[in-house]
């Protein structure tokens, strides 16, 4: 008779463990779903930007003027960055500006994601991002001015 009680106890412990595991999975699922929704929104933004025309690469003089203008805003923007990489980020930002003309906060958010430095890992802030965007429009996508 005694072995049966041990077995019943083991089943109860196992059932409680499964219920706890099921409850834990539900609790963890909500944040995972939110993360998936955020990722889907970001992917939708990226698809929209890809459909917007990214301007062609500028000539050397235009690229040099663009880099100099960024450096004038804050030398840290260009420090230890390849000019070609800065030009590519600016060209991508042209597509963002074109895609979201009525969403200035989103445009600034993308600027702060694209233009970072060790001292500014989250971007250079709203005011500097607006200056960066002005330089981008002036030099890389003047059709948006």
Short mmCIF file of N, CA, C and O in Angstrom, two decimals:
data_model
loop_
_atom_site.label_atom_id
_atom_site.label_comp_id
_atom_site.label_asym_id
_atom_site.label_seq_id
_atom_site.Cartn_x
_atom_site.Cartn_y
_atom_site.Cartn_z
N UNK A 1 0.83 -1.17 0.00
CA UNK A 1 0.00 0.00 0.00
C UNK A 1 0.88 1.25 0.00
O UNK A 1 0.56 2.22 -0.64
N UNK A 2 1.96 1.19 0.65
CA UNK A 2 2.85 2.34 0.75
C UNK A 2 3.40 2.77 -0.61
O UNK A 2 3.40 3.96 -0.89
N UNK A 3 3.83 1.88 -1.50
CA UNK A 3 4.34 2.32 -2.79
C UNK A 3 3.30 3.11 -3.59
O UNK A 3 3.63 4.02 -4.32
N UNK A 4 2.04 2.78 -3.46
CA UNK A 4 1.02 3.49 -4.19
C UNK A 4 0.94 4.95 -3.75
O UNK A 4 0.79 5.85 -4.56
N UNK A 5 1.05 5.26 -2.48
CA UNK A 5 1.00 6.63 -1.98
C UNK A 5 2.19 7.43 -2.50
O UNK A 5 2.04 8.60 -2.83
N UNK A 6 3.34 6.85 -2.59
CA UNK A 6 4.51 7.54 -3.14
C UNK A 6 4.23 7.89 -4.59
O UNK A 6 4.51 8.99 -5.05
N UNK A 7 3.66 6.96 -5.32
CA UNK A 7 3.34 7.18 -6.73
C UNK A 7 2.31 8.29 -6.87
O UNK A 7 2.46 9.17 -7.74
N UNK A 8 1.28 8.28 -6.04
CA UNK A 8 0.26 9.34 -6.08
C UNK A 8 0.90 10.70 -5.78
O UNK A 8 0.59 11.69 -6.43
N UNK A 9 1.80 10.73 -4.82
CA UNK A 9 2.49 11.98 -4.48
C UNK A 9 3.33 12.48 -5.64
O UNK A 9 3.39 13.68 -5.93
N UNK A 10 3.97 11.55 -6.34
CA UNK A 10 4.80 11.94 -7.48
C UNK A 10 3.93 12.52 -8.59
O UNK A 10 4.31 13.50 -9.24
N UNK A 11 2.77 11.95 -8.80
CA UNK A 11 1.86 12.46 -9.83
C UNK A 11 1.39 13.86 -9.45
O UNK A 11 1.34 14.75 -10.31
N UNK A 12 1.07 14.09 -8.21
CA UNK A 12 0.63 15.42 -7.77
C UNK A 12 1.74 16.44 -7.97
O UNK A 12 1.51 17.53 -8.49
N UNK A 13 2.96 16.08 -7.60
CA UNK A 13 4.09 16.99 -7.77
C UNK A 13 4.31 17.27 -9.26
O UNK A 13 4.53 18.41 -9.67
N UNK A 14 4.24 16.23 -10.08
CA UNK A 14 4.41 16.39 -11.51
C UNK A 14 3.32 17.28 -12.10
O UNK A 14 3.61 18.18 -12.90
N UNK A 15 2.09 17.08 -11.71
CA UNK A 15 0.97 17.90 -12.20
C UNK A 15 1.15 19.35 -11.78
O UNK A 15 0.93 20.27 -12.57
N UNK A 16 1.57 19.59 -10.55
CA UNK A 16 1.79 20.95 -10.08
C UNK A 16 2.91 21.61 -10.88
O UNK A 16 2.83 22.79 -11.25
N UNK A 17 3.94 20.85 -11.16
CA UNK A 17 5.05 21.38 -11.96
C UNK A 17 4.59 21.75 -13.37
O UNK A 17 4.98 22.78 -13.91
N UNK A 18 3.77 20.91 -13.97
CA UNK A 18 3.27 21.21 -15.31
C UNK A 18 2.37 22.43 -15.31
O UNK A 18 2.45 23.26 -16.21
N UNK A 19 1.54 22.58 -14.29
CA UNK A 19 0.68 23.76 -14.20
C UNK A 19 1.52 25.02 -14.03
O UNK A 19 1.25 26.05 -14.63
N UNK A 20 2.54 24.94 -13.22
CA UNK A 20 3.42 26.09 -13.03
C UNK A 20 4.13 26.42 -14.32
O UNK A 20 4.24 27.58 -14.72
N UNK A 21 4.60 25.40 -15.01
CA UNK A 21 5.30 25.62 -16.28
C UNK A 21 4.35 26.24 -17.30
O UNK A 21 4.72 27.15 -18.03
N UNK A 22 3.13 25.77 -17.34
CA UNK A 22 2.16 26.34 -18.28
C UNK A 22 1.86 27.79 -17.94
O UNK A 22 1.80 28.63 -18.81
N UNK A 23 1.70 28.09 -16.66
CA UNK A 23 1.45 29.47 -16.24
C UNK A 23 2.63 30.34 -16.58
O UNK A 23 2.48 31.46 -17.03
N UNK A 24 3.85 29.84 -16.39
CA UNK A 24 5.04 30.62 -16.70
C UNK A 24 5.15 30.90 -18.19
O UNK A 24 5.52 31.98 -18.59
N UNK A 25 4.78 29.96 -19.01
CA UNK A 25 4.86 30.17 -20.45
C UNK A 25 3.90 31.26 -20.88
O UNK A 25 4.22 32.08 -21.72
N UNK A 26 2.70 31.28 -20.28
CA UNK A 26 1.75 32.33 -20.62
C UNK A 26 2.29 33.69 -20.22
O UNK A 26 2.15 34.66 -20.94
N UNK A 27 2.89 33.76 -19.02
CA UNK A 27 3.43 35.03 -18.56
C UNK A 27 4.55 35.52 -19.47
O UNK A 27 4.67 36.71 -19.72
N UNK A 28 5.37 34.62 -19.96
CA UNK A 28 6.48 35.00 -20.82
C UNK A 28 6.01 35.29 -22.24
O UNK A 28 6.67 36.00 -22.97
N UNK A 29 4.85 34.78 -22.62
CA UNK A 29 4.38 34.95 -23.98
C UNK A 29 3.98 36.38 -24.28
O UNK A 29 4.19 36.88 -25.37
N UNK A 30 3.43 37.10 -23.33
CA UNK A 30 2.99 38.47 -23.57
C UNK A 30 4.14 39.38 -23.99
O UNK A 30 4.04 40.05 -25.01
N UNK A 31 5.27 39.41 -23.26
CA UNK A 31 6.37 40.25 -23.72
C UNK A 31 6.93 39.78 -25.06
O UNK A 31 7.31 40.59 -25.89
N UNK A 32 6.96 38.49 -25.29
CA UNK A 32 7.47 37.98 -26.56
C UNK A 32 6.57 38.44 -27.69
O UNK A 32 7.05 38.82 -28.76
N UNK A 33 5.26 38.44 -27.47
CA UNK A 33 4.33 38.91 -28.49
C UNK A 33 4.54 40.39 -28.76
O UNK A 33 4.54 40.82 -29.90
N UNK A 34 4.75 41.18 -27.71
CA UNK A 34 5.01 42.61 -27.89
C UNK A 34 6.28 42.83 -28.69
O UNK A 34 6.34 43.70 -29.55
N UNK A 35 7.30 42.03 -28.41
CA UNK A 35 8.56 42.16 -29.15
C UNK A 35 8.37 41.80 -30.61
O UNK A 35 8.93 42.45 -31.49
N UNK A 36 7.57 40.78 -30.88
CA UNK A 36 7.29 40.39 -32.25
C UNK A 36 6.53 41.51 -32.97
O UNK A 36 6.82 41.84 -34.12
N UNK A 37 5.55 42.12 -32.28
CA UNK A 37 4.79 43.23 -32.87
C UNK A 37 5.71 44.40 -33.19
O UNK A 37 5.59 45.02 -34.24
N UNK A 38 6.63 44.74 -32.28
CA UNK A 38 7.57 45.83 -32.52
C UNK A 38 8.49 45.51 -33.68
O UNK A 38 8.77 46.36 -34.53
N UNK A 39 8.95 44.27 -33.76
CA UNK A 39 9.81 43.86 -34.87
C UNK A 39 9.05 43.94 -36.19
O UNK A 39 9.60 44.37 -37.20
N UNK A 40 7.79 43.54 -36.18
CA UNK A 40 6.99 43.61 -37.40
C UNK A 40 6.80 45.06 -37.84
O UNK A 40 6.87 45.37 -39.03
N UNK A 41 6.59 45.96 -36.88
CA UNK A 41 6.45 47.39 -37.22
C UNK A 41 7.74 47.91 -37.82
O UNK A 41 7.73 48.66 -38.79
N UNK A 42 8.88 47.53 -37.23
CA UNK A 42 10.17 47.97 -37.75
C UNK A 42 10.38 47.41 -39.16
O UNK A 42 10.87 48.12 -40.04
N UNK A 43 10.02 46.17 -39.37
CA UNK A 43 10.14 45.57 -40.70
C UNK A 43 9.26 46.29 -41.70
O UNK A 43 9.67 46.52 -42.84
N UNK A 44 8.06 46.69 -41.28
CA UNK A 44 7.17 47.44 -42.17
C UNK A 44 7.79 48.78 -42.52
O UNK A 44 7.73 49.22 -43.68
N UNK A 45 8.38 49.45 -41.54
CA UNK A 45 9.08 50.72 -41.79
C UNK A 45 10.21 50.50 -42.80
O UNK A 45 10.38 51.29 -43.72
N UNK A 46 10.97 49.45 -42.61
CA UNK A 46 12.09 49.18 -43.50
C UNK A 46 11.62 48.92 -44.92
O UNK A 46 12.22 49.40 -45.88
N UNK A 47 10.53 48.17 -45.07
CA UNK A 47 10.00 47.90 -46.42
C UNK A 47 9.55 49.20 -47.07
O UNK A 47 9.80 49.44 -48.25
N UNK A 48 8.89 50.06 -46.30
CA UNK A 48 8.43 51.34 -46.84
C UNK A 48 9.62 52.20 -47.28
O UNK A 48 9.58 52.85 -48.32
N UNK A 49 10.67 52.18 -46.47
CA UNK A 49 11.86 52.97 -46.82
C UNK A 49 12.55 52.40 -48.05
O UNK A 49 13.07 53.16 -48.88
N UNK A 50 12.58 51.09 -48.17
CA UNK A 50 13.21 50.49 -49.35
C UNK A 50 12.45 50.85 -50.62
O UNK A 50 13.05 50.99 -51.68
N UNK A 51 11.13 51.03 -50.50
CA UNK A 51 10.34 51.40 -51.66
C UNK A 51 10.57 52.87 -52.03
O UNK A 51 10.39 53.25 -53.18
N UNK A 52 10.93 53.70 -51.05
CA UNK A 52 11.26 55.09 -51.33
C UNK A 52 12.61 55.10 -52.05
O UNK A 52 13.48 54.29 -51.77
N UNK A 53 12.74 56.01 -52.95
CA UNK A 53 13.98 56.06 -53.73
C UNK A 53 15.14 56.54 -52.88
O UNK A 53 15.10 57.62 -52.31
N UNK A 54 16.17 55.70 -52.77
CA UNK A 54 17.41 56.12 -52.13
C UNK A 54 18.21 56.84 -53.20
O UNK A 54 18.37 56.33 -54.30
N UNK A 55 18.67 58.04 -52.90
CA UNK A 55 19.37 58.80 -53.93
C UNK A 55 20.68 58.12 -54.33
O UNK A 55 21.24 57.33 -53.57
N UNK A 56 21.17 58.43 -55.52
CA UNK A 56 22.43 57.85 -55.96
C UNK A 56 23.59 58.37 -55.13
O UNK A 56 23.46 59.41 -54.45
N UNK A 57 24.70 57.67 -55.17
CA UNK A 57 25.89 58.12 -54.46
C UNK A 57 26.32 59.47 -55.02
O UNK A 57 26.31 59.66 -56.24
N UNK A 58 26.70 60.38 -54.14
CA UNK A 58 27.12 61.70 -54.61
C UNK A 58 28.53 61.65 -55.21
O UNK A 58 29.29 60.70 -54.96
N UNK A 59 28.88 62.70 -55.94
CA UNK A 59 30.24 62.79 -56.45
C UNK A 59 31.18 63.10 -55.28
O UNK A 59 30.73 63.39 -54.17
N UNK A 60 32.46 63.04 -55.51
CA UNK A 60 33.45 63.22 -54.43
C UNK A 60 33.34 64.59 -53.75
O UNK A 60 33.45 64.69 -52.53
N UNK A 61 33.13 65.64 -54.53
CA UNK A 61 33.03 66.98 -53.95
C UNK A 61 31.81 67.12 -53.04
O UNK A 61 31.89 67.69 -51.96
N UNK A 62 30.69 66.58 -53.49
CA UNK A 62 29.46 66.64 -52.69
C UNK A 62 29.62 65.82 -51.41
O UNK A 62 29.23 66.26 -50.33
N UNK A 63 30.22 64.64 -51.53
CA UNK A 63 30.45 63.80 -50.35
C UNK A 63 31.37 64.50 -49.37
O UNK A 63 31.12 64.48 -48.15
N UNK A 64 32.42 65.13 -49.87
CA UNK A 64 33.35 65.84 -48.98
C UNK A 64 32.66 67.01 -48.28
O UNK A 64 32.89 67.25 -47.08
N UNK A 65 31.81 67.74 -49.00
CA UNK A 65 31.07 68.86 -48.40
C UNK A 65 30.11 68.34 -47.33
O UNK A 65 29.95 68.97 -46.26
N UNK A 66 29.47 67.22 -47.59
CA UNK A 66 28.55 66.59 -46.63
C UNK A 66 29.30 66.19 -45.35
O UNK A 66 28.86 66.51 -44.24
N UNK A 67 30.43 65.53 -45.50
CA UNK A 67 31.23 65.10 -44.35
C UNK A 67 31.70 66.33 -43.56
O UNK A 67 31.65 66.35 -42.32
N UNK A 68 32.14 67.36 -44.25
CA UNK A 68 32.60 68.60 -43.58
C UNK A 68 31.46 69.24 -42.81
O UNK A 68 31.66 69.74 -41.69
N UNK A 69 30.26 69.23 -43.37
CA UNK A 69 29.10 69.82 -42.69
C UNK A 69 28.73 69.01 -41.44
O UNK A 69 28.38 69.60 -40.40
N UNK A 70 28.82 67.69 -41.52
CA UNK A 70 28.56 66.87 -40.33
C UNK A 70 29.60 67.16 -39.25
O UNK A 70 29.27 67.29 -38.07
N UNK A 71 30.85 67.26 -39.68
CA UNK A 71 31.94 67.54 -38.74
C UNK A 71 31.75 68.89 -38.07
O UNK A 71 32.05 69.06 -36.90
N UNK A 72 31.23 69.88 -38.81
CA UNK A 72 30.98 71.20 -38.25
C UNK A 72 29.89 71.16 -37.17
O UNK A 72 29.93 71.95 -36.22
N UNK A 73 28.93 70.25 -37.31
CA UNK A 73 27.88 70.10 -36.29
C UNK A 73 28.51 69.58 -35.00
O UNK A 73 28.30 70.12 -33.93
N UNK A 74 29.25 68.48 -35.13
CA UNK A 74 29.93 67.87 -34.00
C UNK A 74 30.99 66.92 -34.56
O UNK A 74 30.65 65.94 -35.22
N UNK A 75 32.27 67.20 -34.31
CA UNK A 75 33.34 66.35 -34.87
C UNK A 75 33.21 64.87 -34.50
O UNK A 75 33.69 64.01 -35.22
N UNK A 76 32.53 64.59 -33.41
CA UNK A 76 32.37 63.20 -32.98
C UNK A 76 31.50 62.39 -33.94
O UNK A 76 31.61 61.17 -34.01
N UNK A 77 30.65 63.07 -34.71
CA UNK A 77 29.80 62.37 -35.68
C UNK A 77 30.66 61.66 -36.72
O UNK A 77 30.35 60.55 -37.15
N UNK A 78 31.75 62.30 -37.12
CA UNK A 78 32.58 61.76 -38.19
C UNK A 78 33.84 61.06 -37.69
O UNK A 78 34.50 60.36 -38.46
N UNK A 79 34.15 61.22 -36.42
CA UNK A 79 35.39 60.66 -35.87
C UNK A 79 35.40 59.14 -36.01
O UNK A 79 34.45 58.45 -35.63
N UNK A 80 36.49 58.64 -36.57
CA UNK A 80 36.70 57.20 -36.74
C UNK A 80 35.62 56.53 -37.59
O UNK A 80 35.36 55.34 -37.45
N UNK A 81 34.99 57.28 -38.46
CA UNK A 81 33.97 56.72 -39.35
C UNK A 81 34.45 56.82 -40.79
O UNK A 81 35.01 57.82 -41.20
N UNK A 82 34.21 55.79 -41.53
CA UNK A 82 34.55 55.78 -42.95
C UNK A 82 33.59 56.75 -43.66
O UNK A 82 32.37 56.66 -43.45
N UNK A 83 34.12 57.65 -44.48
CA UNK A 83 33.24 58.58 -45.20
C UNK A 83 32.15 57.86 -46.01
O UNK A 83 31.00 58.31 -46.03
N UNK A 84 32.50 56.75 -46.63
CA UNK A 84 31.51 56.01 -47.43
C UNK A 84 30.35 55.52 -46.54
O UNK A 84 29.20 55.55 -46.96
N UNK A 85 30.69 55.10 -45.35
CA UNK A 85 29.64 54.63 -44.42
C UNK A 85 28.72 55.78 -44.03
O UNK A 85 27.50 55.62 -43.97
N UNK A 86 29.30 56.96 -43.77
CA UNK A 86 28.49 58.12 -43.42
C UNK A 86 27.60 58.54 -44.59
O UNK A 86 26.44 58.92 -44.39
N UNK A 87 28.13 58.45 -45.79
CA UNK A 87 27.33 58.78 -46.99
C UNK A 87 26.18 57.78 -47.13
O UNK A 87 25.04 58.17 -47.38
N UNK A 88 26.46 56.50 -46.95
CA UNK A 88 25.41 55.48 -47.06
C UNK A 88 24.32 55.69 -46.01
O UNK A 88 23.13 55.57 -46.31
N UNK A 89 24.71 56.02 -44.81
CA UNK A 89 23.71 56.28 -43.76
C UNK A 89 22.88 57.50 -44.10
O UNK A 89 21.68 57.54 -43.86
N UNK A 90 23.53 58.51 -44.65
CA UNK A 90 22.79 59.70 -45.07
C UNK A 90 21.82 59.41 -46.19
O UNK A 90 20.69 59.90 -46.20
N UNK A 91 22.24 58.59 -47.15
CA UNK A 91 21.36 58.21 -48.25
C UNK A 91 20.16 57.42 -47.73
O UNK A 91 19.03 57.63 -48.16
N UNK A 92 20.41 56.52 -46.77
CA UNK A 92 19.30 55.78 -46.15
C UNK A 92 18.36 56.74 -45.42
O UNK A 92 17.14 56.58 -45.44
N UNK A 93 18.95 57.75 -44.79
CA UNK A 93 18.14 58.73 -44.06
C UNK A 93 17.29 59.54 -45.04
O UNK A 93 16.17 59.93 -44.70
N UNK A 94 17.78 59.78 -46.26
CA UNK A 94 16.96 60.45 -47.28
C UNK A 94 15.66 59.67 -47.50
O UNK A 94 14.58 60.25 -47.59
N UNK A 95 15.78 58.34 -47.60
CA UNK A 95 14.60 57.51 -47.80
C UNK A 95 13.66 57.61 -46.60
O UNK A 95 12.43 57.66 -46.77
N UNK A 96 14.21 57.69 -45.40
CA UNK A 96 13.39 57.83 -44.20
C UNK A 96 12.64 59.15 -44.22
O UNK A 96 11.44 59.21 -43.93
N UNK A 97 13.35 60.22 -44.55
CA UNK A 97 12.73 61.55 -44.60
C UNK A 97 11.61 61.56 -45.64
O UNK A 97 10.54 62.12 -45.40
N UNK A 98 11.85 60.92 -46.76
CA UNK A 98 10.85 60.87 -47.83
C UNK A 98 9.66 60.00 -47.44
O UNK A 98 8.52 60.31 -47.74
N UNK A 99 9.92 58.91 -46.75
CA UNK A 99 8.87 57.97 -46.37
C UNK A 99 7.96 58.51 -45.27
O UNK A 99 6.76 58.24 -45.26
N UNK A 100 8.53 59.29 -44.35
CA UNK A 100 7.76 59.77 -43.20
C UNK A 100 7.76 61.30 -43.13
O UNK A 100 8.18 61.89 -42.14
N UNK A 101 7.25 61.98 -44.16
CA UNK A 101 7.31 63.44 -44.17
C UNK A 101 6.47 64.11 -43.07
O UNK A 101 6.78 65.23 -42.67
N UNK A 102 5.47 63.42 -42.57
CA UNK A 102 4.59 63.99 -41.54
C UNK A 102 4.82 63.38 -40.17
O UNK A 102 3.98 63.50 -39.28
N UNK A 103 5.97 62.70 -40.01
CA UNK A 103 6.29 62.07 -38.73
C UNK A 103 7.70 62.47 -38.30
O UNK A 103 8.62 61.64 -38.30
N UNK A 104 7.89 63.73 -37.92
CA UNK A 104 9.24 64.20 -37.58
C UNK A 104 9.89 63.44 -36.43
O UNK A 104 11.12 63.26 -36.42
N UNK A 105 9.11 62.95 -35.49
CA UNK A 105 9.69 62.21 -34.36
C UNK A 105 10.29 60.89 -34.85
O UNK A 105 11.34 60.46 -34.37
N UNK A 106 9.63 60.25 -35.80
CA UNK A 106 10.14 58.99 -36.34
C UNK A 106 11.43 59.25 -37.13
O UNK A 106 12.39 58.49 -37.04
N UNK A 107 11.45 60.34 -37.89
CA UNK A 107 12.65 60.69 -38.66
C UNK A 107 13.82 60.94 -37.72
O UNK A 107 14.93 60.45 -37.94
N UNK A 108 13.58 61.67 -36.63
CA UNK A 108 14.63 61.93 -35.64
C UNK A 108 15.08 60.63 -34.98
O UNK A 108 16.27 60.42 -34.75
N UNK A 109 14.13 59.75 -34.69
CA UNK A 109 14.47 58.46 -34.07
C UNK A 109 15.45 57.69 -34.97
O UNK A 109 16.46 57.17 -34.49
N UNK A 110 15.16 57.63 -36.28
CA UNK A 110 16.04 56.93 -37.19
C UNK A 110 17.39 57.63 -37.31
O UNK A 110 18.42 56.97 -37.45
N UNK A 111 17.41 58.94 -37.26
CA UNK A 111 18.68 59.67 -37.31
C UNK A 111 19.53 59.27 -36.12
O UNK A 111 20.73 59.00 -36.27
N UNK A 112 18.92 59.23 -34.95
CA UNK A 112 19.66 58.86 -33.74
C UNK A 112 20.07 57.40 -33.74
O UNK A 112 21.02 57.02 -33.05
N UNK A 113 19.41 56.57 -34.50
CA UNK A 113 19.82 55.17 -34.62
C UNK A 113 21.00 55.04 -35.59
O UNK A 113 21.89 54.23 -35.38
N UNK A 114 21.01 55.85 -36.62
CA UNK A 114 22.04 55.74 -37.66
C UNK A 114 23.32 56.48 -37.33
O UNK A 114 24.39 56.08 -37.77
N UNK A 115 23.20 57.57 -36.61
CA UNK A 115 24.37 58.40 -36.32
C UNK A 115 24.66 58.34 -34.83
O UNK A 115 24.02 59.03 -34.03
N UNK A 116 25.61 57.50 -34.48
CA UNK A 116 26.00 57.28 -33.10
C UNK A 116 27.52 57.39 -32.99
O UNK A 116 28.21 57.51 -33.99
N UNK A 117 27.99 57.35 -31.75
CA UNK A 117 29.43 57.33 -31.49
C UNK A 117 29.62 56.67 -30.13
O UNK A 117 28.64 56.48 -29.40
N UNK A 118 30.85 56.35 -29.77
CA UNK A 118 31.06 55.76 -28.45
C UNK A 118 30.54 56.66 -27.32
O UNK A 118 30.01 56.18 -26.34
N UNK A 119 30.67 57.95 -27.49
CA UNK A 119 30.18 58.88 -26.47
C UNK A 119 28.69 59.15 -26.56
O UNK A 119 28.09 59.72 -25.64
N UNK A 120 28.09 58.77 -27.67
CA UNK A 120 26.65 58.96 -27.90
C UNK A 120 26.05 57.68 -28.51
O UNK A 120 25.66 57.67 -29.67
N UNK A 121 25.99 56.62 -27.74
CA UNK A 121 25.52 55.34 -28.30
C UNK A 121 24.05 55.35 -28.71
O UNK A 121 23.63 54.52 -29.50
N UNK A 122 23.28 56.31 -28.18
CA UNK A 122 21.86 56.41 -28.52
C UNK A 122 21.60 57.58 -29.46
O UNK A 122 20.47 58.06 -29.56
N UNK A 123 22.64 58.05 -30.12
CA UNK A 123 22.49 59.19 -31.02
C UNK A 123 22.85 60.48 -30.31
O UNK A 123 23.21 60.49 -29.13
N UNK A 124 22.77 61.57 -31.04
CA UNK A 124 23.21 62.86 -30.54
C UNK A 124 22.08 63.73 -30.01
O UNK A 124 22.29 64.89 -29.67
N UNK A 125 20.88 63.21 -29.95
CA UNK A 125 19.75 63.95 -29.41
C UNK A 125 18.94 64.62 -30.51
O UNK A 125 19.34 64.70 -31.68
N UNK A 126 17.80 65.13 -30.10
CA UNK A 126 16.82 65.68 -31.03
C UNK A 126 17.35 66.89 -31.80
O UNK A 126 17.22 66.95 -33.03
N UNK A 127 17.93 67.85 -31.12
CA UNK A 127 18.40 69.07 -31.78
C UNK A 127 19.49 68.76 -32.80
O UNK A 127 19.45 69.25 -33.94
N UNK A 128 20.46 67.95 -32.41
CA UNK A 128 21.54 67.59 -33.33
C UNK A 128 21.02 66.74 -34.48
O UNK A 128 21.46 66.90 -35.62
N UNK A 129 20.08 65.85 -34.20
CA UNK A 129 19.50 65.02 -35.26
C UNK A 129 18.83 65.91 -36.31
O UNK A 129 18.95 65.64 -37.52
N UNK A 130 18.16 66.95 -35.88
CA UNK A 130 17.54 67.87 -36.84
C UNK A 130 18.60 68.56 -37.69
O UNK A 130 18.41 68.75 -38.89
N UNK A 131 19.71 68.92 -37.08
CA UNK A 131 20.81 69.54 -37.84
C UNK A 131 21.40 68.54 -38.84
O UNK A 131 21.70 68.90 -39.99
N UNK A 132 21.57 67.31 -38.40
CA UNK A 132 22.09 66.26 -39.29
C UNK A 132 21.15 66.10 -40.48
O UNK A 132 21.59 66.01 -41.64
N UNK A 133 19.85 66.06 -40.21
CA UNK A 133 18.87 65.90 -41.30
C UNK A 133 18.94 67.06 -42.28
O UNK A 133 18.81 66.87 -43.49
N UNK A 134 19.12 68.28 -41.77
CA UNK A 134 19.24 69.44 -42.66
C UNK A 134 20.45 69.30 -43.57
O UNK A 134 20.37 69.60 -44.78
N UNK A 135 21.56 68.83 -43.03
CA UNK A 135 22.78 68.62 -43.83
C UNK A 135 22.54 67.52 -44.86
O UNK A 135 22.95 67.64 -46.02
N UNK A 136 21.86 66.47 -44.46
CA UNK A 136 21.57 65.36 -45.38
C UNK A 136 20.73 65.85 -46.55
O UNK A 136 21.04 65.57 -47.71
N UNK A 137 19.67 66.59 -46.25
CA UNK A 137 18.80 67.09 -47.31
C UNK A 137 19.58 68.03 -48.23
O UNK A 137 19.49 67.94 -49.46
N UNK A 138 20.38 68.92 -47.64
CA UNK A 138 21.13 69.88 -48.45
C UNK A 138 22.10 69.21 -49.41
O UNK A 138 22.20 69.59 -50.58
N UNK A 139 22.80 68.18 -48.93
CA UNK A 139 23.88 67.60 -49.73
C UNK A 139 23.51 66.31 -50.47
O UNK A 139 24.06 66.04 -51.54
N UNK A 140 22.63 65.50 -49.90
CA UNK A 140 22.39 64.18 -50.48
C UNK A 140 21.03 64.03 -51.15
O UNK A 140 20.87 63.19 -52.04
N UNK A 141 20.04 64.76 -50.70
CA UNK A 141 18.71 64.65 -51.30
C UNK A 141 18.04 66.01 -51.37
O UNK A 141 17.01 66.23 -50.72
N UNK A 142 18.61 66.92 -52.16
CA UNK A 142 18.07 68.28 -52.23
C UNK A 142 16.66 68.34 -52.80
O UNK A 142 15.96 69.34 -52.59
N UNK A 143 16.21 67.28 -53.47
CA UNK A 143 14.84 67.27 -53.99
C UNK A 143 13.81 67.27 -52.86
O UNK A 143 12.64 67.56 -53.09
N UNK A 144 14.22 66.99 -51.63
CA UNK A 144 13.31 67.00 -50.48
C UNK A 144 13.24 68.36 -49.80
O UNK A 144 12.41 68.55 -48.91
N UNK A 145 14.09 69.28 -50.20
CA UNK A 145 14.12 70.60 -49.56
C UNK A 145 12.88 71.39 -49.86
O UNK A 145 12.19 71.26 -50.80
#
